[in-house]
Coordinates of C-alpha atoms and ligand atoms in Angstrom, one line a residue:
Chain M
X1 CA 7.8 72.7 58.2
X2 CA 6.7 69.3 59.0
X3 CA 3.9 67.7 61.1
X4 CA 5.4 66.5 64.5
X5 CA 1.9 65.3 66.0
X6 CA -0.6 63.7 63.4
X7 CA -4.1 63.1 64.5
X8 CA -6.4 61.1 62.4
X9 CA -10.1 60.0 63.3
X10 CA -9.2 60.0 67.0
X11 CA -11.9 59.1 69.3
X12 CA -12.0 58.5 73.1
X13 CA -14.8 57.7 75.5
X14 CA -14.9 57.0 79.3
X15 CA -17.1 54.5 81.0
X16 CA -19.1 55.8 83.9
X17 CA -21.6 53.7 85.8
X18 CA -22.0 51.4 83.1
X19 CA -22.5 54.2 80.6
X20 CA -20.2 55.1 77.9
X21 CA -19.4 58.9 77.7
X22 CA -17.8 59.9 74.5
X23 CA -15.3 62.8 75.2
X24 CA -13.4 63.0 71.8
X25 CA -15.0 62.3 68.8
X26 CA -13.4 61.7 65.3
X27 CA -10.8 64.3 65.8
X28 CA -8.3 64.9 62.8
X29 CA -5.6 67.5 62.9
X30 CA -1.9 68.0 62.6
X31 CA 0.7 70.0 64.8
X32 CA 3.6 71.4 63.0
X33 CA 7.0 71.2 64.5
X34 CA 8.1 74.4 66.3
X35 CA 4.5 75.3 66.6
X36 CA 2.9 76.8 69.9
X37 CA -0.6 76.0 70.1
X38 CA -3.2 76.9 72.7
X39 CA -6.1 74.4 73.3
X40 CA -9.1 76.1 74.5
X41 CA -12.9 75.3 75.2
X42 CA -15.3 74.9 77.9
X43 CA -14.7 72.8 81.0
X44 CA -15.2 69.1 80.2
X45 CA -14.8 69.5 76.5
X46 CA -11.9 67.1 76.4
X47 CA -8.9 69.3 76.4
X48 CA -7.1 67.4 79.0
X49 CA -8.0 64.1 77.6
X50 CA -6.6 65.3 74.1
X51 CA -3.3 66.4 75.7
X52 CA -3.0 63.0 77.7
X53 CA -3.4 61.0 74.7
X54 CA -0.7 63.2 72.7
X55 CA 1.6 62.9 75.7
X56 CA 1.1 59.2 75.8
X57 CA -0.3 58.6 79.3
X58 CA -3.6 57.5 78.0
X59 CA -4.8 55.5 75.1
X60 CA -7.3 56.3 72.5
X61 CA -10.4 54.0 71.5
X62 CA -9.9 54.6 67.6
X63 CA -7.8 56.5 65.3
X64 CA -4.4 57.0 64.6
X65 CA -1.8 59.1 66.6
X66 CA 1.7 59.6 65.5
X67 CA 4.1 61.8 67.3
X68 CA 7.5 62.5 65.8
X69 CA 6.6 59.9 63.2
X70 CA 6.1 57.2 65.7
X71 CA 2.6 55.5 66.0
X72 CA 2.4 55.7 69.8
X73 CA -0.8 53.7 70.0
X74 CA 1.1 50.6 68.9
X75 CA 3.6 50.9 71.8
X76 CA 3.4 48.7 74.8
X77 CA 3.1 50.2 78.3
X78 CA 6.8 49.9 78.9
X79 CA 7.9 51.1 75.5
X80 CA 5.6 54.1 75.9
X81 CA 7.2 54.8 79.2
X82 CA 10.6 54.8 77.6
X83 CA 9.1 57.0 74.8
X84 CA 7.7 59.5 77.1
X85 CA 11.1 60.0 79.2
X86 CA 12.8 60.8 75.9
X87 CA 10.0 62.6 73.9
X88 CA 7.6 64.4 76.1
X89 CA 8.1 67.3 78.6
X90 CA 5.2 67.8 81.2
X91 CA 4.2 71.0 82.7
X92 CA 1.2 70.6 85.1
X93 CA -1.2 73.3 86.7
X94 CA -0.1 72.4 90.2
X95 CA 3.6 71.9 89.2
X96 CA 3.7 68.4 90.5
X97 CA 7.1 68.7 92.0
X98 CA 8.4 66.0 94.6
X99 CA 8.4 67.9 97.8
X100 CA 11.1 66.0 99.3
X101 CA 13.5 66.8 96.6
X102 CA 15.2 70.1 96.2
X103 CA 14.8 72.1 93.0
X104 CA 18.0 70.8 91.7
X105 CA 17.0 67.2 92.4
X106 CA 13.7 67.6 90.9
X107 CA 15.1 68.8 87.7
X108 CA 17.3 66.1 87.7
X109 CA 14.8 63.5 88.0
X110 CA 14.1 62.6 84.4
X111 CA 17.8 62.5 83.7
X112 CA 18.1 59.4 86.1
X113 CA 16.1 57.4 83.4
X114 CA 19.0 58.3 80.9
X115 CA 22.5 56.9 80.6
X116 CA 24.2 60.2 81.4
X117 CA 27.0 60.3 83.9
X118 CA 26.7 62.3 87.1
X119 CA 28.9 65.1 85.9
X120 CA 26.9 65.2 82.5
X121 CA 23.7 65.4 84.5
X122 CA 25.1 68.2 86.5
X123 CA 26.0 70.3 83.5
X124 CA 22.5 69.7 82.1
X125 CA 20.7 70.7 85.3
X126 CA 22.9 73.9 85.7
X127 CA 22.1 74.8 82.2
X128 CA 18.4 74.4 82.7
X129 CA 18.5 76.2 86.0
X130 CA 20.2 79.1 84.4
X131 CA 17.6 79.2 81.5
X132 CA 14.8 79.6 84.0
X133 CA 16.7 81.9 86.2
X134 CA 16.7 79.9 89.3
X135 CA 20.4 79.0 89.8
X136 CA 20.4 80.7 93.2
X137 CA 17.5 78.6 94.3
X138 CA 18.7 75.2 93.4
X139 CA 19.1 73.8 96.8
X140 CA 15.6 75.0 98.0
X141 CA 12.7 72.7 98.4
X142 CA 9.4 73.4 96.7
X143 CA 7.7 74.5 99.8
X144 CA 10.5 77.1 100.0
X145 CA 9.6 78.6 96.5
X146 CA 6.7 80.7 95.4
X147 CA 4.1 79.3 92.9
X148 CA 5.9 81.0 89.9
X149 CA 9.3 79.8 91.0
X150 CA 7.9 76.1 91.4
X151 CA 6.3 76.3 87.8
X152 CA 9.8 77.4 86.5
X153 CA 11.6 74.5 88.3
X154 CA 8.8 72.2 86.6
X155 CA 9.6 73.7 83.1
X156 CA 13.2 73.3 83.8
X157 CA 12.3 69.6 84.6
X158 CA 10.3 69.2 81.4
X159 CA 13.0 70.5 79.1
X160 CA 15.9 68.8 80.7
X161 CA 15.7 65.7 78.4
X162 CA 15.3 67.9 75.2
X163 CA 11.9 66.4 74.6
X164 CA 10.3 66.4 71.2
X165 CA 7.1 68.0 72.5
X166 CA 6.1 70.1 75.6
X167 CA 2.6 69.6 76.9
X168 CA 1.3 72.1 79.4
X169 CA -2.3 71.8 81.2
X170 CA -3.2 75.1 82.4
X171 CA 0.4 76.1 83.3
X172 CA -0.8 79.3 84.7
X173 CA -4.0 78.3 86.1
X174 CA -2.7 78.4 89.7
X175 CA -0.6 81.6 89.3
X176 CA -1.0 85.3 90.0
X177 CA -0.8 87.7 87.0
X178 CA 2.8 88.4 87.4
X179 CA 4.1 84.9 87.8
X180 CA 1.8 83.7 85.0
X181 CA 3.4 86.4 82.9
X182 CA 6.9 85.1 83.8
X183 CA 5.9 81.5 83.0
X184 CA 4.1 82.6 79.7
X185 CA 7.2 84.6 78.5
X186 CA 9.6 81.6 79.5
X187 CA 7.5 79.3 77.3
X188 CA 7.4 81.7 74.5
X189 CA 11.2 81.9 74.7
X190 CA 11.6 78.1 74.7
X191 CA 9.6 78.1 71.5
X192 CA 11.3 80.8 69.9
X193 CA 14.8 80.3 70.9
X194 CA 15.0 76.6 71.3
X195 CA 12.3 75.7 68.7
X196 CA 10.3 73.6 71.3
X197 CA 6.9 72.4 70.1
X198 CA 4.4 73.4 72.8
X199 CA 0.7 72.3 73.3
X200 CA -0.9 74.3 76.0
X201 CA -4.2 73.8 77.4
X202 CA -5.7 77.1 78.9
X203 CA -8.8 78.8 79.9
X204 CA -7.1 82.3 79.8
X205 CA -7.4 84.2 76.9
X206 CA -4.4 86.4 77.6
X207 CA -2.3 83.1 77.9
X208 CA -3.6 81.9 74.7
X209 CA -2.5 85.1 73.0
X210 CA 1.1 83.9 73.6
X211 CA 0.7 81.0 71.3
X212 CA 1.0 81.1 67.5
X213 CA -2.4 79.2 67.0
X214 CA -5.5 78.6 69.1
X215 CA -7.5 75.5 68.8
X216 CA -11.2 75.5 70.1
X217 CA -12.6 72.2 71.4
X218 CA -16.1 71.8 72.3
X219 CA -17.8 68.6 73.2
X220 CA -15.0 66.6 71.7
X221 CA -15.1 68.2 68.5
X222 CA -12.7 70.8 67.0
X223 CA -14.4 73.9 66.3
X224 CA -12.1 76.3 64.5
X225 CA -8.5 77.3 64.3
X226 CA -7.5 80.8 64.5
X227 CA -4.2 82.4 64.3
Chain P
X1 CA 18.8 53.8 87.2
X2 CA 15.6 54.0 89.1
X3 CA 14.1 56.2 91.9
X4 CA 16.7 57.4 94.2
X5 CA 17.1 56.4 97.6
X6 CA 17.3 59.8 98.9
X7 CA 13.6 60.3 97.6
X8 CA 12.7 57.1 99.5
X9 CA 14.4 57.9 102.7
X10 CA 13.4 61.5 102.9
X11 CA 9.8 60.6 102.5
X12 CA 10.1 58.6 105.6
X13 CA 11.7 61.4 107.4
X14 CA 9.0 63.9 106.2
X15 CA 6.5 61.8 108.1
X16 CA 8.8 61.3 111.0
X17 CA 6.3 61.1 113.7
X18 CA 4.4 58.2 112.0
X19 CA 7.5 56.7 110.9
X20 CA 8.9 56.7 114.6
X21 CA 5.5 55.2 115.9
X22 CA 5.6 52.4 113.3
X23 CA 9.2 51.9 113.8
X24 CA 8.6 51.8 117.6
X25 CA 6.0 49.1 117.3
X26 CA 8.5 47.0 115.0
X27 CA 11.3 47.8 117.5
X28 CA 9.3 46.2 120.4
X29 CA 8.8 42.9 118.6
X30 CA 12.3 42.9 117.5
X31 CA 13.5 43.5 121.1
X32 CA 11.5 40.5 122.3
X33 CA 12.8 38.3 119.4
X34 CA 16.5 39.3 119.9
X35 CA 16.1 39.0 123.7
X36 CA 14.9 35.5 123.4
X37 CA 17.8 34.5 121.0
X38 CA 20.2 36.1 123.3
X39 CA 18.9 34.4 126.4
X40 CA 19.0 31.0 124.5
X41 CA 22.6 31.9 123.3
X42 CA 23.6 32.9 126.9
X43 CA 22.2 29.6 128.2
X44 CA 24.0 27.6 125.7
X45 CA 27.2 29.3 126.1
X46 CA 26.9 28.7 129.9
X47 CA 26.4 25.3 129.6
X48 CA 28.9 24.5 126.8
X49 CA 31.5 26.4 128.5
X50 CA 30.9 24.3 131.6
X51 CA 32.5 21.5 129.7
X52 CA 36.2 21.0 128.6
X53 CA 36.7 19.6 125.2
X54 CA 39.1 16.9 126.3
X55 CA 37.0 16.0 129.5
X56 CA 34.9 13.0 129.7
X57 CA 32.1 12.5 132.1
X58 CA 31.2 9.1 133.4
X59 CA 27.5 8.5 134.7
X60 CA 25.1 5.8 135.3
X61 CA 23.6 4.4 132.1
X62 CA 20.6 6.6 131.1
X63 CA 21.1 9.2 133.6
X64 CA 20.5 12.7 132.1
X65 CA 21.8 14.7 135.0
X66 CA 24.6 14.4 137.5
X67 CA 21.9 14.4 140.5
X68 CA 20.3 11.1 138.9
X69 CA 23.7 9.5 138.3
X70 CA 25.5 6.9 140.5
X71 CA 29.0 5.3 140.3
X72 CA 30.1 3.0 143.1
X73 CA 33.5 2.8 144.2
X74 CA 34.6 -0.4 142.3
X75 CA 33.3 1.0 139.0
X76 CA 35.0 4.2 139.7
X77 CA 38.5 2.5 140.1
X78 CA 37.8 0.4 137.0
X79 CA 37.1 3.6 134.9
X80 CA 40.0 5.4 136.6
X81 CA 42.5 2.8 135.6
X82 CA 41.6 2.5 132.0
X83 CA 44.5 3.1 129.6
X84 CA 43.0 6.0 127.9
X85 CA 42.8 8.2 131.1
X86 CA 45.6 10.5 131.4
X87 CA 48.3 10.5 134.2
X88 CA 49.3 13.6 136.1
X89 CA 52.6 14.8 136.9
X90 CA 53.0 13.0 140.2
X91 CA 51.7 9.7 138.9
X92 CA 48.1 10.4 140.0
X93 CA 45.1 9.8 137.5
X94 CA 43.6 12.6 135.9
X95 CA 40.1 11.6 137.2
X96 CA 37.9 13.4 139.8
X97 CA 35.3 11.2 141.4
X98 CA 32.5 13.6 142.5
X99 CA 29.2 13.5 144.4
X100 CA 26.5 16.1 143.3
X101 CA 23.7 17.0 145.7
X102 CA 20.9 19.5 145.7
X103 CA 20.6 21.7 148.7
X104 CA 18.1 24.7 149.4
X105 CA 19.7 28.0 150.2
X106 CA 17.8 31.2 150.9
X107 CA 18.0 33.9 148.4
X108 CA 19.3 37.4 149.2
X109 CA 16.7 39.7 148.0
X110 CA 13.3 38.0 148.5
X111 CA 14.4 35.5 151.3
X112 CA 12.8 32.7 149.4
X113 CA 14.5 29.1 149.2
X114 CA 16.0 28.0 146.0
X115 CA 17.9 24.7 144.8
X116 CA 21.5 25.0 144.5
X117 CA 24.1 22.3 143.3
X118 CA 26.6 21.1 145.8
X119 CA 29.7 19.4 144.4
X120 CA 32.1 17.2 146.3
X121 CA 35.3 17.1 144.7
X122 CA 39.0 17.5 145.3
X123 CA 42.0 19.4 144.0
X124 CA 42.2 17.4 140.9
X125 CA 38.6 18.4 140.1
X126 CA 40.0 22.2 140.0
X127 CA 42.8 21.1 137.7
X128 CA 40.6 19.3 135.3
X129 CA 38.4 22.6 134.9
X130 CA 40.9 25.2 134.0
X131 CA 38.0 28.0 133.5
X132 CA 37.5 27.6 137.3
X133 CA 39.8 30.1 139.2
X134 CA 39.7 31.3 142.8
X135 CA 38.8 34.9 142.8
X136 CA 38.8 35.5 146.6
X137 CA 39.9 33.6 149.7
X138 CA 41.5 30.2 149.3
X139 CA 40.8 26.6 148.3
X140 CA 39.0 24.3 150.8
X141 CA 41.2 22.0 152.8
X142 CA 41.0 18.3 152.0
X143 CA 39.1 16.4 154.7
X144 CA 37.6 19.8 156.3
X145 CA 34.1 21.2 156.2
X146 CA 35.2 24.2 154.2
X147 CA 33.5 25.1 151.1
X148 CA 34.0 27.5 148.2
X149 CA 31.1 29.0 146.3
X150 CA 30.7 30.2 142.6
X151 CA 30.4 33.8 141.7
X152 CA 26.7 33.6 141.0
X153 CA 26.1 31.9 144.5
X154 CA 28.1 34.5 146.3
X155 CA 26.0 37.4 144.9
X156 CA 22.6 35.7 145.1
X157 CA 22.5 33.7 148.4
X158 CA 22.6 34.6 152.1
X159 CA 25.6 33.4 154.1
X160 CA 27.7 32.8 151.1
X161 CA 30.3 35.5 151.5
X162 CA 33.8 34.6 152.7
X163 CA 33.6 33.6 156.4
X164 CA 29.9 32.8 156.3
X165 CA 28.4 29.6 157.7
X166 CA 26.0 27.4 155.9
X167 CA 24.1 24.6 157.8
X168 CA 23.2 21.4 155.8
X169 CA 23.3 17.7 156.2
X170 CA 23.4 18.4 160.0
X171 CA 26.7 20.1 159.9
X172 CA 28.1 23.7 159.8
X173 CA 29.9 24.5 156.7
X174 CA 32.5 27.5 156.4
X175 CA 32.8 29.5 153.2
X176 CA 36.6 30.0 152.6
X177 CA 36.7 31.0 149.1
X178 CA 34.8 32.4 146.0
X179 CA 35.6 31.0 142.6
X180 CA 34.9 32.5 139.2
X181 CA 34.1 29.9 136.5
X182 CA 34.1 32.2 133.4
X183 CA 30.5 32.3 133.2
X184 CA 29.9 28.7 133.0
X185 CA 27.4 26.7 134.9
X186 CA 29.9 26.0 137.9
X187 CA 29.3 29.8 138.8
X188 CA 26.0 28.5 140.1
X189 CA 27.7 25.7 142.3
X190 CA 29.1 25.2 145.7
X191 CA 32.1 22.9 145.9
X192 CA 33.7 21.2 149.0
X193 CA 35.6 18.1 149.9
X194 CA 34.1 14.9 148.4
X195 CA 34.8 12.6 151.3
X196 CA 33.3 15.0 153.8
X197 CA 30.3 15.7 151.8
X198 CA 29.6 11.8 151.1
X199 CA 29.8 11.1 154.8
X200 CA 27.5 13.9 155.7
X201 CA 24.9 13.1 153.1
X202 CA 25.5 9.3 154.1
X203 CA 26.2 8.3 150.4
X204 CA 28.2 5.2 149.6
X205 CA 28.6 5.9 145.9
X206 CA 29.9 8.8 143.9
X207 CA 27.5 10.7 141.4
X208 CA 29.8 11.1 138.5
X209 CA 33.6 11.1 137.4
X210 CA 35.2 13.5 135.2
X211 CA 38.5 12.3 133.5
X212 CA 40.9 13.8 131.1
X213 CA 42.0 11.5 128.2
X214 CA 45.5 11.0 127.1
X215 CA 44.3 12.1 123.7
X216 CA 40.8 13.3 122.7
X217 CA 41.0 11.0 119.6
X218 CA 40.8 8.0 122.1
X219 CA 37.3 8.9 122.9
X220 CA 35.5 6.5 120.7
X221 CA 37.5 3.6 122.1
X222 CA 37.1 4.7 125.6
X223 CA 33.3 4.9 125.2
X224 CA 33.1 1.4 123.5
X225 CA 35.4 -0.1 126.3
X226 CA 33.1 1.3 129.1
X227 CA 30.0 0.4 127.4
X228 CA 30.8 -3.3 126.9
X229 CA 32.8 -4.1 130.1
X230 CA 30.3 -6.3 131.9
X231 CA 31.4 -5.1 135.4
X232 CA 30.1 -1.5 134.6
X233 CA 26.7 -0.2 134.5
X234 CA 28.0 3.2 133.1
X235 CA 28.3 5.2 130.0
X236 CA 30.6 8.2 129.0
X237 CA 29.9 11.3 127.3
X238 CA 32.0 14.4 126.3
X239 CA 31.6 16.9 129.1
X240 CA 30.7 19.6 126.7
X241 CA 27.8 17.5 125.2
X242 CA 26.9 16.3 128.6
X243 CA 26.2 19.8 129.9
X244 CA 24.5 21.2 126.8
X245 CA 22.3 18.3 126.6
X246 CA 21.1 19.3 130.1
X247 CA 20.0 22.9 128.7
X248 CA 18.0 21.4 125.9
X249 CA 14.6 21.3 127.7
X250 CA 15.1 24.7 129.0
X251 CA 16.3 26.1 125.8
X252 CA 13.5 24.5 123.6
X253 CA 10.9 26.0 126.2
X254 CA 12.6 29.5 125.9
X255 CA 12.7 29.2 122.2
X256 CA 9.1 28.1 121.7
X257 CA 7.7 30.7 124.3
X258 CA 9.8 33.5 122.7
X259 CA 9.0 32.6 119.1
X260 CA 5.3 32.2 119.8
X261 CA 5.4 35.6 121.4
X262 CA 7.5 37.2 118.5
X263 CA 5.2 35.8 115.9
X264 CA 2.0 37.1 117.5
X265 CA 3.4 40.3 118.1
X266 CA 4.9 40.4 114.7
X267 CA 1.5 40.3 113.0
X268 CA 0.4 43.4 114.9
X269 CA 3.7 45.3 113.8
X270 CA 3.4 44.1 110.4
X271 CA -0.2 45.3 110.0
X272 CA 1.1 48.7 111.6
X273 CA 3.6 48.8 108.8
X274 CA 1.0 48.0 106.3
X275 CA -1.3 50.9 107.5
X276 CA 1.5 53.3 107.6
X277 CA 2.7 52.4 104.1
X278 CA -1.0 52.5 102.6
X279 CA -1.3 56.0 104.2
X280 CA 2.0 56.7 102.6
X281 CA 0.8 55.7 99.0
X282 CA -2.4 57.4 99.5
X283 CA -0.7 60.8 100.4
X284 CA 1.3 60.5 97.3
X285 CA -1.1 59.5 94.4
X286 CA -0.2 62.6 92.5
X287 CA 3.5 62.1 92.9
X288 CA 3.3 58.5 91.7
X289 CA 1.1 59.8 88.6
X290 CA 3.9 62.4 88.0
X291 CA 6.7 59.9 88.3
X292 CA 5.1 57.6 85.8
X293 CA 4.3 60.4 83.5
X294 CA 8.0 61.2 83.5
X295 CA 8.7 57.7 82.3
X296 CA 9.3 55.8 85.5
X297 CA 7.7 52.3 85.2
X298 CA 5.6 50.3 87.6
X299 CA 8.5 48.2 88.7
X300 CA 10.2 51.3 89.9
X301 CA 7.3 52.3 91.7
X302 CA 6.8 49.0 93.4
X303 CA 10.6 48.9 94.2
X304 CA 10.5 52.4 95.7
X305 CA 7.6 51.7 98.1
X306 CA 9.1 48.1 99.0
X307 CA 12.3 50.0 99.7
X308 CA 10.5 52.5 101.9
X309 CA 9.0 49.7 103.9
X310 CA 12.2 47.9 104.1
X311 CA 13.9 51.0 105.5
X312 CA 11.0 51.4 107.9
X313 CA 11.4 47.8 109.1
X314 CA 15.4 48.1 109.5
X315 CA 14.8 51.5 111.5
X316 CA 12.7 49.5 113.9
X317 CA 15.2 46.6 113.8
X318 CA 18.1 48.8 114.7
X319 CA 16.2 50.4 117.6
X320 CA 15.0 47.1 118.9
X321 CA 18.4 45.5 118.6
X322 CA 20.1 48.6 120.4
X323 CA 17.5 48.2 123.3
X324 CA 18.1 44.4 123.4
X325 CA 21.8 45.0 123.3
X326 CA 21.4 46.7 126.7
X327 CA 20.4 43.5 128.1
X328 CA 23.9 42.1 127.8
X329 CA 24.5 43.9 131.1
X330 CA 21.8 42.0 132.7
X331 CA 21.9 38.5 134.1
X332 CA 19.1 36.1 134.4
X333 CA 18.5 33.0 136.6
X334 CA 16.1 30.4 136.5
X335 CA 15.5 26.8 137.3
X336 CA 16.9 24.2 135.0
X337 CA 14.1 21.8 134.3
X338 CA 16.4 19.0 134.0
X339 CA 18.6 19.5 137.3
X340 CA 16.1 21.5 139.4
X341 CA 18.9 23.6 140.2
X342 CA 19.1 27.4 140.1
X343 CA 21.1 28.4 136.9
X344 CA 22.3 31.9 136.2
X345 CA 23.4 33.1 132.8
X346 CA 23.9 36.2 130.7
X347 CA 22.2 37.7 127.6
X348 CA 24.6 36.9 124.9
X349 CA 24.4 39.1 121.5
X350 CA 26.2 37.2 118.8
X351 CA 26.8 38.8 115.1
X352 CA 24.5 35.8 113.9
X353 CA 21.8 37.0 116.4
X354 CA 22.2 40.6 115.0
X355 CA 21.9 39.5 111.5
X356 CA 19.0 37.3 112.2
X357 CA 17.2 40.3 114.0
X358 CA 17.8 42.7 111.2
X359 CA 16.6 40.2 108.7
X360 CA 13.3 39.6 111.0
X361 CA 12.7 43.2 111.0
X362 CA 13.3 43.6 107.3
X363 CA 10.9 40.9 106.5
X364 CA 8.2 42.3 108.6
X365 CA 8.7 45.7 106.8
X366 CA 8.7 44.1 103.4
X367 CA 5.4 42.0 104.1
X368 CA 3.8 45.0 105.7
X369 CA 4.7 47.2 102.5
X370 CA 3.8 44.6 99.8
X371 CA 0.2 45.2 99.3
X372 CA 0.5 49.1 99.5
X373 CA 3.4 48.9 97.1
X374 CA 1.4 46.8 94.7
X375 CA -1.6 49.3 94.9
X376 CA 0.9 52.2 94.1
X377 CA 2.4 50.2 91.1
X378 CA -1.1 49.6 89.6
X379 CA -2.5 53.2 89.8
X380 CA -3.5 54.5 86.4
X381 CA -1.4 57.4 85.3
X382 CA -4.4 59.8 84.4
X383 CA -6.5 58.9 87.5
X384 CA -3.4 59.5 89.6
X385 CA -2.6 62.8 88.2
X386 CA -6.2 63.9 88.7
X387 CA -6.0 63.1 92.5
X388 CA -4.7 66.6 93.5
Ligands
ATP401 N1 -10.8 59.0 84.1 C1 -12.2 59.4 83.7 N2 -13.1 58.7 84.1 C2 -14.5 59.1 83.5 N3 -14.8 60.3 82.9 C3 -13.5 61.1 82.8 C4 -12.2 60.7 83.1 N4 -11.4 61.7 82.5 C5 -12.2 62.6 82.0 N5 -13.7 62.3 81.9 C6 -14.6 62.9 81.5 O1 -14.3 63.4 80.2 C7 -14.7 64.8 79.9 C8 -13.7 65.7 79.5 O2 -12.6 65.6 80.7 P1 -11.4 66.5 80.4 O3 -10.6 66.5 81.6 O4 -10.6 66.0 79.2 O5 -12.1 68.0 80.3 P2 -11.3 69.4 80.1 O6 -11.6 69.8 78.8 O7 -9.8 69.3 80.3 O8 -12.1 70.2 81.3 P3 -11.4 71.3 82.2 O9 -11.3 72.5 81.6 O10 -12.4 71.3 83.4 O11 -10.0 70.7 82.7 C9 -15.4 65.2 81.3 O12 -16.8 65.1 81.2 C10 -14.8 64.3 82.4 O13 -15.7 64.2 83.3
MG402 MG1 -8.5 69.8 81.9

């Protein structure tokens, strides 16, 4: 197994009202390819910030950050957008589906940034729909789906481009117990069967149990790593 | 590929009440804009079709209208005998010596007086204007006090139906026919026998003369000859140019008034579009953040919102144009500033006006959408994603 995410001496701070607030301080750790890790920690500890940095939607102040062997801190904004389109699958707490697009169209959206033909896109979307068990719902709009179903559509959208890593920020945070269980099972399957590397931020101890490793973050510092 | 059009169009549809209200505001401006262009086009068409391409009008030098013009009998004969003037089948000259006078008639609806052109002519005058056809009744007899009236006169003034009597120049005149001049300015005229009219109005000189040339190519020579002949104080113009020149002041007035109104209204409508688009951006901040996270670039976001504003503008444009196109069924009459006579014309919708109008609406949409689209494109991804 090799490292797919390599983090070295990473720091990030925000400026708030003229004051600099350090959020992440001198973080160093690796994530192995095919791993499924849960990031835990108190609110405001910097979990989302770390996830955003790894996903390439935010920039660190210092340190190195390599994902899939690429130093993403060196990429320009436009290169980073292309890189995300190919390498990162996003799963959000509130699903973030486009309300005016159907389940099918939402899943197809990232493929519009690729060179795939219409029929190839159709094939991919249908496979992904089958994988999340929503083939019969593909013509539905998000408002016509339950939270759990919406999150499964979002997961299909996240894996549609076959990305290097999946990042999930509290993917079950807005779901009831049963739906949450479905989503977690689905993520565990993606990890086990497709070998997807997953980084999941969660507050829920039960959710974290589905991961291979748990990382605790407190005040921007990595505490321990437990299996 | 970038953000699909279906996403853009459906966002407008989702907020259809706001979209409809904003498009309605744009449509009103577009309606005014299109109507003015149609009015101007109608005016031009009416006055241009009044002229025949091969016909030439002779007037007194410097006269802008037939009313101001005068040609005495000697001058008329000299012009008539010029070699460039065509001859008819029976050896007569293809030249109509005419007198043009303004009289006042009472309008049908409001019983108010209005100026009308009365033209003294002869059978040859009709022959020179093939667009003028008798629609009802018969031609006036030469040497009589019979008159025929244009279709706009017949519908708008009292006593102008067949058999009707009009009193002017101390005489009674009988309407014996109604002619259709194909939407040209002649539809707003009354025609009678030139000699009878000159006698009644105590005129010794004609007003104008219309001649047909043997060949339209002879025009330049003909003009130069009339210009330099020491016996003449006249000039000639192509009939089409002469009549369309008469519409210039009115056309300029309509255009300036209309464009001023359109510009003032369009500022309001554009601000409306801007407010709508700002609201559209504000309600979709998280969506924008998501699209950016998925790999869509700032340029795609900018384009998506500009396209949305463009569609909004075009929606207003289509509605406004549809309303304006109904005006084709209406006609409009006003006083021509240059002749002081009442002139009726239609609103004419041409393809060029349609395109101009849609372009105008698209421009309003895009200008209104520009700043909101820039704001959307400049959003920071992380901040946008936190905005749920
Ligand atoms: N854009 C920003 N501007 C200013 N401060 C920020 C910004 N983003 C995050 N922060 C601050 O950085 C700290 C860490 O935020 P982060 O969202 O990473 O925490 P978190 O661990 O994900 O918390 P939670 O569990 O509540 O989601 C917080 O104190 C937060 O207020
Ligand atoms: Mg968080």
